[in-house]
Every structure is written in structure tokens, then in C-alpha cells.
PDB file of C-alpha atoms in Angstrom:
ATOM      1  CA  MET A   1      75.086 198.756  70.641  1.00 41.00           C
ATOM      2  CA  GLY A   2      78.214 200.454  72.054  1.00 46.00           C
ATOM      3  CA  GLY A   3      79.432 197.122  73.414  1.00 52.00           C
ATOM      4  CA  VAL A   4      78.956 195.489  70.040  1.00 57.00           C
ATOM      5  CA  LEU A   5      80.843 198.260  68.254  1.00 63.00           C
ATOM      6  CA  GLY A   6      83.553 198.369  70.960  1.00 72.00           C
ATOM      7  CA  LEU A   7      82.678 201.887  72.160  1.00 84.00           C
ATOM      8  CA  VAL A   8      82.903 202.798  75.875  1.00 86.00           C
ATOM      9  CA  GLN A   9      82.216 206.014  77.769  1.00 87.00           C
ATOM     10  CA  VAL A  10      84.340 207.266  80.663  1.00 88.00           C
ATOM     11  CA  ASP A  11      82.658 209.848  82.910  1.00 89.00           C
ATOM     12  CA  GLN A  12      84.181 213.111  84.119  1.00 90.00           C
ATOM     13  CA  SER A  13      86.527 212.878  87.179  1.00 88.00           C
ATOM     14  CA  THR A  14      86.936 209.178  86.421  1.00 91.00           C
ATOM     15  CA  VAL A  15      89.503 207.080  84.588  1.00 91.00           C
ATOM     16  CA  ALA A  16      89.117 203.584  83.213  1.00 91.00           C
ATOM     17  CA  ILE A  17      91.676 200.801  83.418  1.00 89.00           C
ATOM     18  CA  LYS A  18      92.162 199.038  80.078  1.00 90.00           C
ATOM     19  CA  GLU A  19      93.605 195.550  79.773  1.00 87.00           C
ATOM     20  CA  THR A  20      94.527 193.493  76.716  1.00 87.00           C
ATOM     21  CA  PHE A  21      94.180 189.760  77.239  1.00 86.00           C
ATOM     22  CA  GLY A  22      94.408 190.290  81.027  1.00 84.00           C
ATOM     23  CA  LYS A  23      97.434 192.586  81.000  1.00 88.00           C
ATOM     24  CA  PHE A  24      97.324 196.248  81.830  1.00 87.00           C
ATOM     25  CA  ASN A  25      97.384 198.327  78.700  1.00 86.00           C
ATOM     26  CA  ALA A  26      96.370 201.933  79.334  1.00 88.00           C
ATOM     27  CA  VAL A  27      94.463 204.435  81.458  1.00 89.00           C
ATOM     28  CA  LEU A  28      91.510 205.899  79.597  1.00 89.00           C
ATOM     29  CA  GLU A  29      90.674 209.543  80.221  1.00 88.00           C
ATOM     30  CA  PRO A  30      87.060 210.842  80.384  1.00 89.00           C
ATOM     31  CA  GLY A  31      85.310 210.657  77.009  1.00 88.00           C
ATOM     32  CA  CYS A  32      84.416 208.065  74.344  1.00 88.00           C
ATOM     33  CA  HIS A  33      86.889 205.310  73.479  1.00 85.00           C
ATOM     34  CA  CYS A  34      86.959 202.440  71.020  1.00 84.00           C
ATOM     35  CA  LEU A  35      87.875 199.023  72.414  1.00 80.00           C
ATOM     36  CA  PRO A  36      87.982 196.253  69.783  1.00 78.00           C
ATOM     37  CA  TRP A  37      86.907 193.311  71.877  1.00 74.00           C
ATOM     38  CA  CYS A  38      87.984 190.977  69.169  1.00 77.00           C
ATOM     39  CA  ILE A  39      91.661 191.671  69.867  1.00 80.00           C
ATOM     40  CA  GLY A  40      91.255 191.245  73.661  1.00 80.00           C
ATOM     41  CA  ASP A  41      90.788 194.861  74.775  1.00 84.00           C
ATOM     42  CA  ARG A  42      88.413 195.376  77.691  1.00 87.00           C
ATOM     43  CA  ILE A  43      87.689 197.673  80.654  1.00 89.00           C
ATOM     44  CA  VAL A  44      88.438 195.954  83.965  1.00 90.00           C
ATOM     45  CA  GLY A  45      87.456 198.806  86.278  1.00 89.00           C
ATOM     46  CA  TYR A  46      87.006 202.486  86.929  1.00 91.00           C
ATOM     47  CA  LEU A  47      88.873 204.723  89.329  1.00 90.00           C
ATOM     48  CA  SER A  48      87.342 207.942  90.736  1.00 90.00           C
ATOM     49  CA  LEU A  49      89.574 211.005  90.941  1.00 90.00           C
ATOM     50  CA  ARG A  50      87.266 212.862  93.328  1.00 92.00           C
ATOM     51  CA  VAL A  51      88.341 213.756  96.847  1.00 92.00           C
ATOM     52  CA  LYS A  52      87.038 211.241  99.355  1.00 92.00           C
ATOM     53  CA  GLN A  53      86.806 211.516 103.120  1.00 92.00           C
ATOM     54  CA  LEU A  54      87.362 208.817 105.690  1.00 92.00           C
ATOM     55  CA  ASP A  55      86.432 209.349 109.364  1.00 93.00           C
ATOM     56  CA  VAL A  56      88.484 207.232 111.752  1.00 92.00           C
ATOM     57  CA  ARG A  57      87.698 206.756 115.458  1.00 92.00           C
ATOM     58  CA  CYS A  58      90.679 205.569 117.465  1.00 91.00           C
ATOM     59  CA  GLU A  59      90.651 204.789 121.191  1.00 90.00           C
ATOM     60  CA  THR A  60      93.918 205.346 123.028  1.00 90.00           C
ATOM     61  CA  LYS A  61      95.362 206.453 126.365  1.00 89.00           C
ATOM     62  CA  THR A  62      97.098 209.703 127.317  1.00 89.00           C
ATOM     63  CA  LYS A  63     100.241 210.087 129.388  1.00 89.00           C
ATOM     64  CA  ASP A  64      98.184 210.705 132.554  1.00 85.00           C
ATOM     65  CA  ASN A  65      96.267 207.427 132.012  1.00 85.00           C
ATOM     66  CA  VAL A  66      93.037 208.900 130.645  1.00 85.00           C
ATOM     67  CA  PHE A  67      91.308 206.903 127.919  1.00 87.00           C
ATOM     68  CA  VAL A  68      90.171 209.076 125.009  1.00 89.00           C
ATOM     69  CA  THR A  69      88.589 208.544 121.611  1.00 90.00           C
ATOM     70  CA  VAL A  70      90.317 210.526 118.880  1.00 92.00           C
ATOM     71  CA  VAL A  71      88.257 211.257 115.766  1.00 93.00           C
ATOM     72  CA  ALA A  72      90.333 211.946 112.640  1.00 93.00           C
ATOM     73  CA  SER A  73      89.068 212.936 109.185  1.00 93.00           C
ATOM     74  CA  VAL A  74      91.325 212.063 106.250  1.00 93.00           C
ATOM     75  CA  GLN A  75      90.670 213.570 102.818  1.00 93.00           C
ATOM     76  CA  TYR A  76      92.400 211.727  99.961  1.00 93.00           C
ATOM     77  CA  ARG A  77      92.193 211.125  96.211  1.00 92.00           C
ATOM     78  CA  ALA A  78      93.768 208.970  93.515  1.00 92.00           C
ATOM     79  CA  LEU A  79      96.435 210.503  91.275  1.00 91.00           C
ATOM     80  CA  VAL A  80      95.754 210.221  87.565  1.00 90.00           C
ATOM     81  CA  ASP A  81      99.418 209.678  86.721  1.00 90.00           C
ATOM     82  CA  LYS A  82      99.568 206.830  89.245  1.00 90.00           C
ATOM     83  CA  ALA A  83      96.180 205.326  88.464  1.00 91.00           C
ATOM     84  CA  PRO A  84      97.578 201.792  87.805  1.00 91.00           C
ATOM     85  CA  ASP A  85      99.204 201.744  91.272  1.00 90.00           C
ATOM     86  CA  ALA A  86      95.971 202.973  92.906  1.00 89.00           C
ATOM     87  CA  PHE A  87      93.936 200.324  91.098  1.00 90.00           C
ATOM     88  CA  TYR A  88      96.187 197.285  91.355  1.00 89.00           C
ATOM     89  CA  LYS A  89      98.269 197.673  94.514  1.00 88.00           C
ATOM     90  CA  LEU A  90      95.539 198.128  97.119  1.00 84.00           C
ATOM     91  CA  SER A  91      92.521 195.931  97.578  1.00 84.00           C
ATOM     92  CA  ASN A  92      90.994 198.008 100.438  1.00 88.00           C
ATOM     93  CA  THR A  93      92.123 201.630 100.473  1.00 88.00           C
ATOM     94  CA  LYS A  94      90.034 202.691 103.479  1.00 89.00           C
ATOM     95  CA  GLN A  95      91.318 199.873 105.657  1.00 90.00           C
ATOM     96  CA  GLN A  96      94.904 200.684 104.739  1.00 89.00           C
ATOM     97  CA  ILE A  97      94.475 204.377 105.616  1.00 90.00           C
ATOM     98  CA  GLN A  98      92.716 203.477 108.861  1.00 91.00           C
ATOM     99  CA  SER A  99      95.614 201.233 109.891  1.00 90.00           C
ATOM    100  CA  TYR A 100      98.137 204.031 109.407  1.00 90.00           C
ATOM    101  CA  VAL A 101      95.941 206.502 111.326  1.00 92.00           C
ATOM    102  CA  PHE A 102      95.656 204.084 114.249  1.00 92.00           C
ATOM    103  CA  ASP A 103      99.412 203.551 114.272  1.00 91.00           C
ATOM    104  CA  VAL A 104     100.302 207.265 114.342  1.00 91.00           C
ATOM    105  CA  ILE A 105      97.659 208.297 116.882  1.00 91.00           C
ATOM    106  CA  ARG A 106      98.527 205.478 119.269  1.00 91.00           C
ATOM    107  CA  ALA A 107     102.199 206.427 119.007  1.00 90.00           C
ATOM    108  CA  THR A 108     101.655 210.184 119.499  1.00 91.00           C
ATOM    109  CA  VAL A 109      98.832 210.679 122.026  1.00 91.00           C
ATOM    110  CA  PRO A 110     100.351 208.497 124.817  1.00 90.00           C
ATOM    111  CA  LYS A 111     103.248 210.980 124.950  1.00 91.00           C
ATOM    112  CA  LEU A 112     100.868 213.839 125.848  1.00 90.00           C
ATOM    113  CA  GLU A 113      98.766 214.590 128.894  1.00 88.00           C
ATOM    114  CA  LEU A 114      95.063 215.164 128.400  1.00 85.00           C
ATOM    115  CA  ASP A 115      95.218 218.976 128.438  1.00 85.00           C
ATOM    116  CA  ASP A 116      98.205 218.966 126.081  1.00 88.00           C
ATOM    117  CA  ALA A 117      96.378 216.641 123.677  1.00 88.00           C
ATOM    118  CA  PHE A 118      93.614 219.220 123.277  1.00 87.00           C
ATOM    119  CA  VAL A 119      96.132 222.028 122.777  1.00 89.00           C
ATOM    120  CA  GLN A 120      98.283 220.090 120.281  1.00 90.00           C
ATOM    121  CA  LYS A 121      95.519 218.737 118.031  1.00 90.00           C
ATOM    122  CA  ASP A 122      97.126 220.377 115.010  1.00 90.00           C
ATOM    123  CA  ASP A 123     100.457 218.699 115.765  1.00 91.00           C
ATOM    124  CA  ILE A 124      98.763 215.297 115.968  1.00 91.00           C
ATOM    125  CA  ALA A 125      96.976 215.933 112.665  1.00 91.00           C
ATOM    126  CA  LYS A 126     100.251 216.995 111.034  1.00 92.00           C
ATOM    127  CA  ALA A 127     102.003 213.821 112.221  1.00 90.00           C
ATOM    128  CA  VAL A 128      99.175 211.664 110.834  1.00 91.00           C
ATOM    129  CA  GLU A 129      99.222 213.512 107.500  1.00 91.00           C
ATOM    130  CA  GLU A 130     102.995 213.205 107.079  1.00 90.00           C
ATOM    131  CA  GLU A 131     102.936 209.479 107.781  1.00 89.00           C
ATOM    132  CA  LEU A 132      99.998 208.884 105.445  1.00 90.00           C
ATOM    133  CA  GLU A 133     101.598 210.970 102.692  1.00 90.00           C
ATOM    134  CA  LYS A 134     104.758 208.861 102.760  1.00 89.00           C
ATOM    135  CA  ALA A 135     102.860 205.570 102.882  1.00 87.00           C
ATOM    136  CA  MET A 136     100.052 206.245 100.413  1.00 90.00           C
ATOM    137  CA  SER A 137     102.097 207.991  97.700  1.00 88.00           C
ATOM    138  CA  MET A 138     103.600 204.654  96.675  1.00 89.00           C
ATOM    139  CA  TYR A 139     100.069 203.334  96.161  1.00 90.00           C
ATOM    140  CA  GLY A 140      99.019 206.207  93.898  1.00 90.00           C
ATOM    141  CA  TYR A 141      97.052 208.248  96.430  1.00 92.00           C
ATOM    142  CA  GLU A 142      97.452 211.849  97.607  1.00 92.00           C
ATOM    143  CA  ILE A 143      96.528 212.940 101.127  1.00 91.00           C
ATOM    144  CA  VAL A 144      94.741 216.271 100.671  1.00 92.00           C
ATOM    145  CA  GLN A 145      94.223 217.108 104.340  1.00 92.00           C
ATOM    146  CA  THR A 146      94.047 215.462 107.747  1.00 92.00           C
ATOM    147  CA  LEU A 147      92.045 216.906 110.628  1.00 92.00           C
ATOM    148  CA  ILE A 148      91.638 215.906 114.267  1.00 91.00           C
ATOM    149  CA  VAL A 149      87.996 216.895 114.625  1.00 91.00           C
ATOM    150  CA  ASP A 150      87.406 215.706 118.184  1.00 89.00           C
ATOM    151  CA  ILE A 151      89.029 214.259 121.283  1.00 88.00           C
ATOM    152  CA  GLU A 152      86.460 212.608 123.529  1.00 87.00           C
ATOM    153  CA  PRO A 153      87.552 211.665 127.076  1.00 86.00           C
ATOM    154  CA  ASP A 154      85.690 209.050 129.057  1.00 79.00           C
ATOM    155  CA  VAL A 155      82.294 210.298 130.272  1.00 78.00           C
ATOM    156  CA  HIS A 156      83.368 210.167 133.933  1.00 77.00           C
ATOM    157  CA  VAL A 157      86.518 212.150 133.168  1.00 74.00           C
ATOM    158  CA  LYS A 158      84.499 214.706 131.229  1.00 73.00           C
ATOM    159  CA  ARG A 159      82.101 215.125 134.177  1.00 78.00           C
ATOM    160  CA  ALA A 160      85.029 215.564 136.576  1.00 75.00           C
ATOM    161  CA  MET A 161      86.609 218.191 134.292  1.00 72.00           C
ATOM    162  CA  ASN A 162      83.332 220.115 134.161  1.00 73.00           C
ATOM    163  CA  GLU A 163      83.078 220.022 137.961  1.00 79.00           C
ATOM    164  CA  ILE A 164      86.648 221.301 138.299  1.00 78.00           C
ATOM    165  CA  ASN A 165      85.949 224.165 135.898  1.00 74.00           C
ATOM    166  CA  ALA A 166      82.686 225.000 137.688  1.00 74.00           C
ATOM    167  CA  ALA A 167      84.451 225.052 141.077  1.00 79.00           C
ATOM    168  CA  ALA A 168      87.206 227.291 139.714  1.00 78.00           C
ATOM    169  CA  ARG A 169      84.664 229.742 138.271  1.00 78.00           C
ATOM    170  CA  MET A 170      82.704 229.796 141.540  1.00 83.00           C
ATOM    171  CA  ARG A 171      85.909 230.466 143.475  1.00 83.00           C
ATOM    172  CA  SER A 172      86.804 233.291 141.112  1.00 83.00           C
ATOM    173  CA  ALA A 173      83.298 234.745 141.431  1.00 82.00           C
ATOM    174  CA  ALA A 174      83.492 234.572 145.243  1.00 83.00           C
ATOM    175  CA  ASN A 175      86.853 236.367 145.210  1.00 86.00           C
ATOM    176  CA  ASP A 176      85.485 239.080 142.933  1.00 84.00           C
ATOM    177  CA  LYS A 177      82.408 239.505 145.142  1.00 85.00           C
ATOM    178  CA  ALA A 178      84.541 239.752 148.314  1.00 86.00           C
ATOM    179  CA  GLU A 179      86.818 242.286 146.626  1.00 87.00           C
ATOM    180  CA  ALA A 180      83.793 244.358 145.582  1.00 86.00           C
ATOM    181  CA  GLU A 181      82.379 244.287 149.120  1.00 87.00           C
ATOM    182  CA  LYS A 182      85.772 245.314 150.477  1.00 87.00           C
ATOM    183  CA  ILE A 183      85.885 248.299 148.120  1.00 89.00           C
ATOM    184  CA  LEU A 184      82.330 249.279 149.126  1.00 88.00           C
ATOM    185  CA  GLN A 185      83.188 249.131 152.824  1.00 89.00           C
ATOM    186  CA  ILE A 186      86.335 251.194 152.295  1.00 90.00           C
ATOM    187  CA  LYS A 187      84.455 253.799 150.292  1.00 87.00           C
ATOM    188  CA  ARG A 188      81.644 253.846 152.865  1.00 87.00           C
ATOM    189  CA  ALA A 189      84.164 254.335 155.698  1.00 87.00           C
ATOM    190  CA  GLU A 190      85.925 257.080 153.764  1.00 87.00           C
ATOM    191  CA  GLY A 191      82.567 258.774 153.171  1.00 86.00           C
ATOM    192  CA  GLU A 192      81.633 258.588 156.845  1.00 87.00           C
ATOM    193  CA  ALA A 193      85.040 259.951 157.861  1.00 87.00           C
ATOM    194  CA  GLU A 194      84.718 262.817 155.395  1.00 87.00           C
ATOM    195  CA  SER A 195      81.166 263.501 156.585  1.00 86.00           C
ATOM    196  CA  LYS A 196      82.218 263.594 160.241  1.00 87.00           C
ATOM    197  CA  TYR A 197      85.159 265.824 159.407  1.00 87.00           C
ATOM    198  CA  LEU A 198      82.943 268.277 157.567  1.00 87.00           C
ATOM    199  CA  ALA A 199      80.373 268.163 160.393  1.00 85.00           C
ATOM    200  CA  GLY A 200      83.137 268.967 162.899  1.00 85.00           C
ATOM    201  CA  VAL A 201      84.340 271.840 160.737  1.00 85.00           C
ATOM    202  CA  GLY A 202      80.772 273.128 160.561  1.00 85.00           C
ATOM    203  CA  ILE A 203      80.271 272.896 164.326  1.00 84.00           C
ATOM    204  CA  ALA A 204      83.599 274.640 164.950  1.00 83.00           C
ATOM    205  CA  ARG A 205      82.657 277.460 162.590  1.00 85.00           C
ATOM    206  CA  GLN A 206      79.218 277.706 164.191  1.00 80.00           C
ATOM    207  CA  ARG A 207      80.718 278.042 167.656  1.00 75.00           C
ATOM    208  CA  GLN A 208      83.255 280.527 166.405  1.00 82.00           C
ATOM    209  CA  ALA A 209      80.461 282.566 164.880  1.00 80.00           C
ATOM    210  CA  ILE A 210      78.525 282.460 168.165  1.00 74.00           C
ATOM    211  CA  VAL A 211      81.576 283.632 170.123  1.00 73.00           C
ATOM    212  CA  ASP A 212      82.225 286.430 167.635  1.00 76.00           C
ATOM    213  CA  GLY A 213      78.591 287.498 167.800  1.00 76.00           C
ATOM    214  CA  LEU A 214      78.561 287.550 171.595  1.00 70.00           C
ATOM    215  CA  ARG A 215      81.777 289.561 171.663  1.00 74.00           C
ATOM    216  CA  ASP A 216      80.379 292.105 169.253  1.00 74.00           C
ATOM    217  CA  SER A 217      77.138 292.294 171.258  1.00 72.00           C
ATOM    218  CA  VAL A 218      79.007 292.894 174.520  1.00 71.00           C
ATOM    219  CA  LEU A 219      81.197 295.604 172.981  1.00 74.00           C
ATOM    220  CA  ALA A 220      78.239 297.337 171.301  1.00 73.00           C
ATOM    221  CA  PHE A 221      76.107 297.236 174.474  1.00 69.00           C
ATOM    222  CA  SER A 222      78.960 298.549 176.634  1.00 70.00           C
ATOM    223  CA  GLU A 223      79.478 301.482 174.302  1.00 70.00           C
ATOM    224  CA  ASN A 224      75.744 302.389 174.086  1.00 71.00           C
ATOM    225  CA  VAL A 225      74.852 301.805 177.772  1.00 67.00           C
ATOM    226  CA  PRO A 226      77.575 303.193 180.036  1.00 70.00           C
ATOM    227  CA  GLY A 227      78.037 301.591 183.449  1.00 66.00           C
ATOM    228  CA  THR A 228      77.055 298.048 182.377  1.00 67.00           C
ATOM    229  CA  THR A 229      79.425 295.185 182.986  1.00 70.00           C
ATOM    230  CA  ALA A 230      80.094 292.141 180.888  1.00 68.00           C
ATOM    231  CA  LYS A 231      78.252 290.069 183.529  1.00 69.00           C
ATOM    232  CA  ASP A 232      75.081 292.109 183.095  1.00 67.00           C
ATOM    233  CA  ILE A 233      75.235 291.807 179.342  1.00 68.00           C
ATOM    234  CA  MET A 234      75.770 288.001 179.422  1.00 69.00           C
ATOM    235  CA  ASP A 235      72.829 287.593 181.838  1.00 68.00           C
ATOM    236  CA  MET A 236      70.626 289.511 179.435  1.00 69.00           C
ATOM    237  CA  VAL A 237      71.847 287.438 176.470  1.00 70.00           C
ATOM    238  CA  LEU A 238      71.109 284.229 178.342  1.00 68.00           C
ATOM    239  CA  VAL A 239      67.614 285.452 179.209  1.00 67.00           C
ATOM    240  CA  THR A 240      67.015 286.368 175.572  1.00 72.00           C
ATOM    241  CA  GLN A 241      68.204 282.976 174.312  1.00 71.00           C
ATOM    242  CA  TYR A 242      66.125 281.255 177.004  1.00 68.00           C
ATOM    243  CA  PHE A 243      62.914 282.912 175.857  1.00 69.00           C
ATOM    244  CA  ASP A 244      63.777 282.252 172.177  1.00 71.00           C
ATOM    245  CA  THR A 245      64.189 278.565 173.009  1.00 72.00           C
ATOM    246  CA  MET A 246      60.863 278.458 174.883  1.00 71.00           C
ATOM    247  CA  LYS A 247      59.213 280.148 171.921  1.00 72.00           C
ATOM    248  CA  GLU A 248      60.545 277.524 169.484  1.00 72.00           C
ATOM    249  CA  ILE A 249      59.441 274.673 171.753  1.00 70.00           C
ATOM    250  CA  GLY A 250      55.957 276.122 172.008  1.00 68.00           C
ATOM    251  CA  ALA A 251      55.709 276.690 168.238  1.00 71.00           C
ATOM    252  CA  SER A 252      56.570 273.048 167.369  1.00 67.00           C
ATOM    253  CA  SER A 253      53.927 270.374 167.968  1.00 63.00           C
ATOM    254  CA  LYS A 254      56.300 267.421 167.496  1.00 65.00           C
ATOM    255  CA  SER A 255      59.296 268.510 169.541  1.00 61.00           C
ATOM    256  CA  SER A 256      60.786 266.179 172.130  1.00 63.00           C
ATOM    257  CA  SER A 257      62.196 268.224 174.992  1.00 58.00           C
ATOM    258  CA  VAL A 258      63.502 267.808 178.516  1.00 55.00           C
ATOM    259  CA  PHE A 259      62.046 270.529 180.777  1.00 56.00           C
ATOM    260  CA  ILE A 260      64.139 272.241 183.411  1.00 60.00           C
ATOM    261  CA  PRO A 261      62.967 274.918 185.894  1.00 59.00           C
ATOM    262  CA  HIS A 262      61.670 277.613 183.589  1.00 57.00           C
ATOM    263  CA  GLY A 263      61.023 280.554 185.840  1.00 58.00           C
ATOM    264  CA  PRO A 264      62.904 283.810 185.176  1.00 56.00           C
ATOM    265  CA  GLY A 265      64.986 283.195 188.272  1.00 59.00           C
ATOM    266  CA  ALA A 266      66.161 279.877 186.836  1.00 59.00           C
ATOM    267  CA  VAL A 267      68.071 281.721 184.147  1.00 57.00           C
ATOM    268  CA  LYS A 268      70.033 283.507 186.854  1.00 60.00           C
ATOM    269  CA  ASP A 269      70.763 280.191 188.554  1.00 66.00           C
ATOM    270  CA  VAL A 270      71.960 278.684 185.261  1.00 61.00           C
ATOM    271  CA  ALA A 271      74.171 281.680 184.563  1.00 61.00           C
ATOM    272  CA  ALA A 272      75.586 281.520 188.083  1.00 66.00           C
ATOM    273  CA  GLN A 273      76.364 277.806 187.723  1.00 62.00           C
ATOM    274  CA  ILE A 274      78.168 278.429 184.431  1.00 56.00           C
ATOM    275  CA  ARG A 275      80.208 281.265 185.909  1.00 57.00           C
ATOM    276  CA  ASP A 276      81.060 279.252 189.025  1.00 62.00           C
ATOM    277  CA  GLY A 277      82.226 276.371 186.891  1.00 52.00           C
ATOM    278  CA  LEU A 278      84.460 278.615 184.768  1.00 46.00           C
ATOM    279  CA  LEU A 279      85.941 280.283 187.884  1.00 53.00           C
ATOM    280  CA  GLN A 280      86.702 276.937 189.502  1.00 55.00           C
ATOM    281  CA  ALA A 281      88.350 275.730 186.317  1.00 46.00           C
ATOM    282  CA  ASN A 282      90.519 278.847 186.150  1.00 49.00           C
ATOM    283  CA  THR A 283      91.477 278.475 189.831  1.00 56.00           C
ATOM    284  CA  ILE A 284      92.558 274.861 189.304  1.00 51.00           C
TER     285      ILE A 284
END
């Protein structure tokens, strides 16, 4: 019925191209329009104003002779004020955009090495967008955004890159482990040195305390028992220590000991040997 009455409907985000006897006449906005077919008015096509996306895969070579596949996503739309250009000037919009993308990528990527291509993805996308903007504006299209969504090296190159990264991480881990072991050994050595130093200080203090105790014992015994000599007192001290040692050995069931002559006369022999050794040392 609408065709008979000359009424047409144009949907939202769409414009219609109107011709009169085969010549462009007007761009019809969304809504209802009257087209008297009897005077040659007719709709020859519709143009969507929605944003469209085109994914382009382009194979090229980097500066260091690595073949890569660059995946670019181009978002574009027709301009309502240039709808006649968008409708009449291009027969295949996607193919035209793809040709420009190929041209820019194959002119830009070969100037970069593989690592730089990954780092400068935004620069590549910007170069593609600028070139497309200049080329497609004359055809009534606007480039909304251009993205380089992926750069895919050859599978063998990708495997080699992964192996290089794995080797570098293993080397770094080995260095860290060696450094940790070095620190542990240094700390262990410092601990042993400190322990030995403290043990030496303890032994020195113990011996000093023994000497001080013996001196006090000799002085006290000499004062309380007149006529005794230092030799008599030391012999008695040695005998006392000897019997204390024998008592401790007998009281312990798990002691490991080396037995020497243990008669009372042996203490005198031991004391005599000690005194003889000290006298000889003083004589020398």
C-alpha cells in the first residue's frame, strides 16, 4: 500500500538515497517520506550510519628479517553530510580500507626490528589511522579508531623467543640462588667465628677464676696453718681435685674416660712432673 501511495520508511541510523529519473536528488533522513513514483522519484539504496569494524590481517617482514602477521582493527562509519560520496564513489568500502592498511603496514613495519614492533604498536596504529583518515574522508567516511590488536611472529620464531626468555629466567634464578647460598655461608662463618670467640672468652675467664681461687686458697691456708708452704698446699689441692674427679667418674654410668695410675702416690708423681716441667721452662 505504501508503495502505491508513494510512502517509504527510513529506519533509525540509516539514510536513503533518492533519485529522480536516475539522477541523485536528496538524502532522506530517518522517518516517513512521500515519493511520487509518477514523477520519477525512487529510492536507489540505503546507507547505514552505524560504526562498522573491519579486521585486517597483513603479513610482512621486520627489519631483522622476521616474518610476522599484523592484525589491525579499523572502526569506521559513513558521514551523513557526505552520504552521496559514500554511496556513489566507492563500490567496495572494505576492500578499499584493506588496501590502505596493507600499504601503511608494509611501509612501516619493515623499518622496525621485531622487539621494536611490539613496543611501537601504538605508533603503527596511529600511522594507519592518519593515512586512512586522509584517504577515506574524500569518500564520505570517518575513521573512528584504528588498533593493532596483535603481532604474530612465525611459530618457529615464537618458540625460539620463549626458549630465550626461559633461559634468561633460569640464569637469573641460578644467580639469585648462588647469591643466597653465599650469604648463608658468610652468615654461618660469622656465627662460628663469634661462637669460637665467645667460647675462648669463657675458657679464659674460667681459667682466670681457677687461678684466683687457688691463690685465695693458698693465702687462706697459709694464714690459718702456720709453717705450711705453697708446695704443701698445692699437693693437697691436687689430691682433692683428684678424688673429686674419681667421684664424678664413678657417679656417671655413661662416661668415657682414660685411666691413669690412680693410687694416692700417683698424685704426688703428677704434681712432681708438673713442678719439674715448670722449673725446666723457667731455667730455659
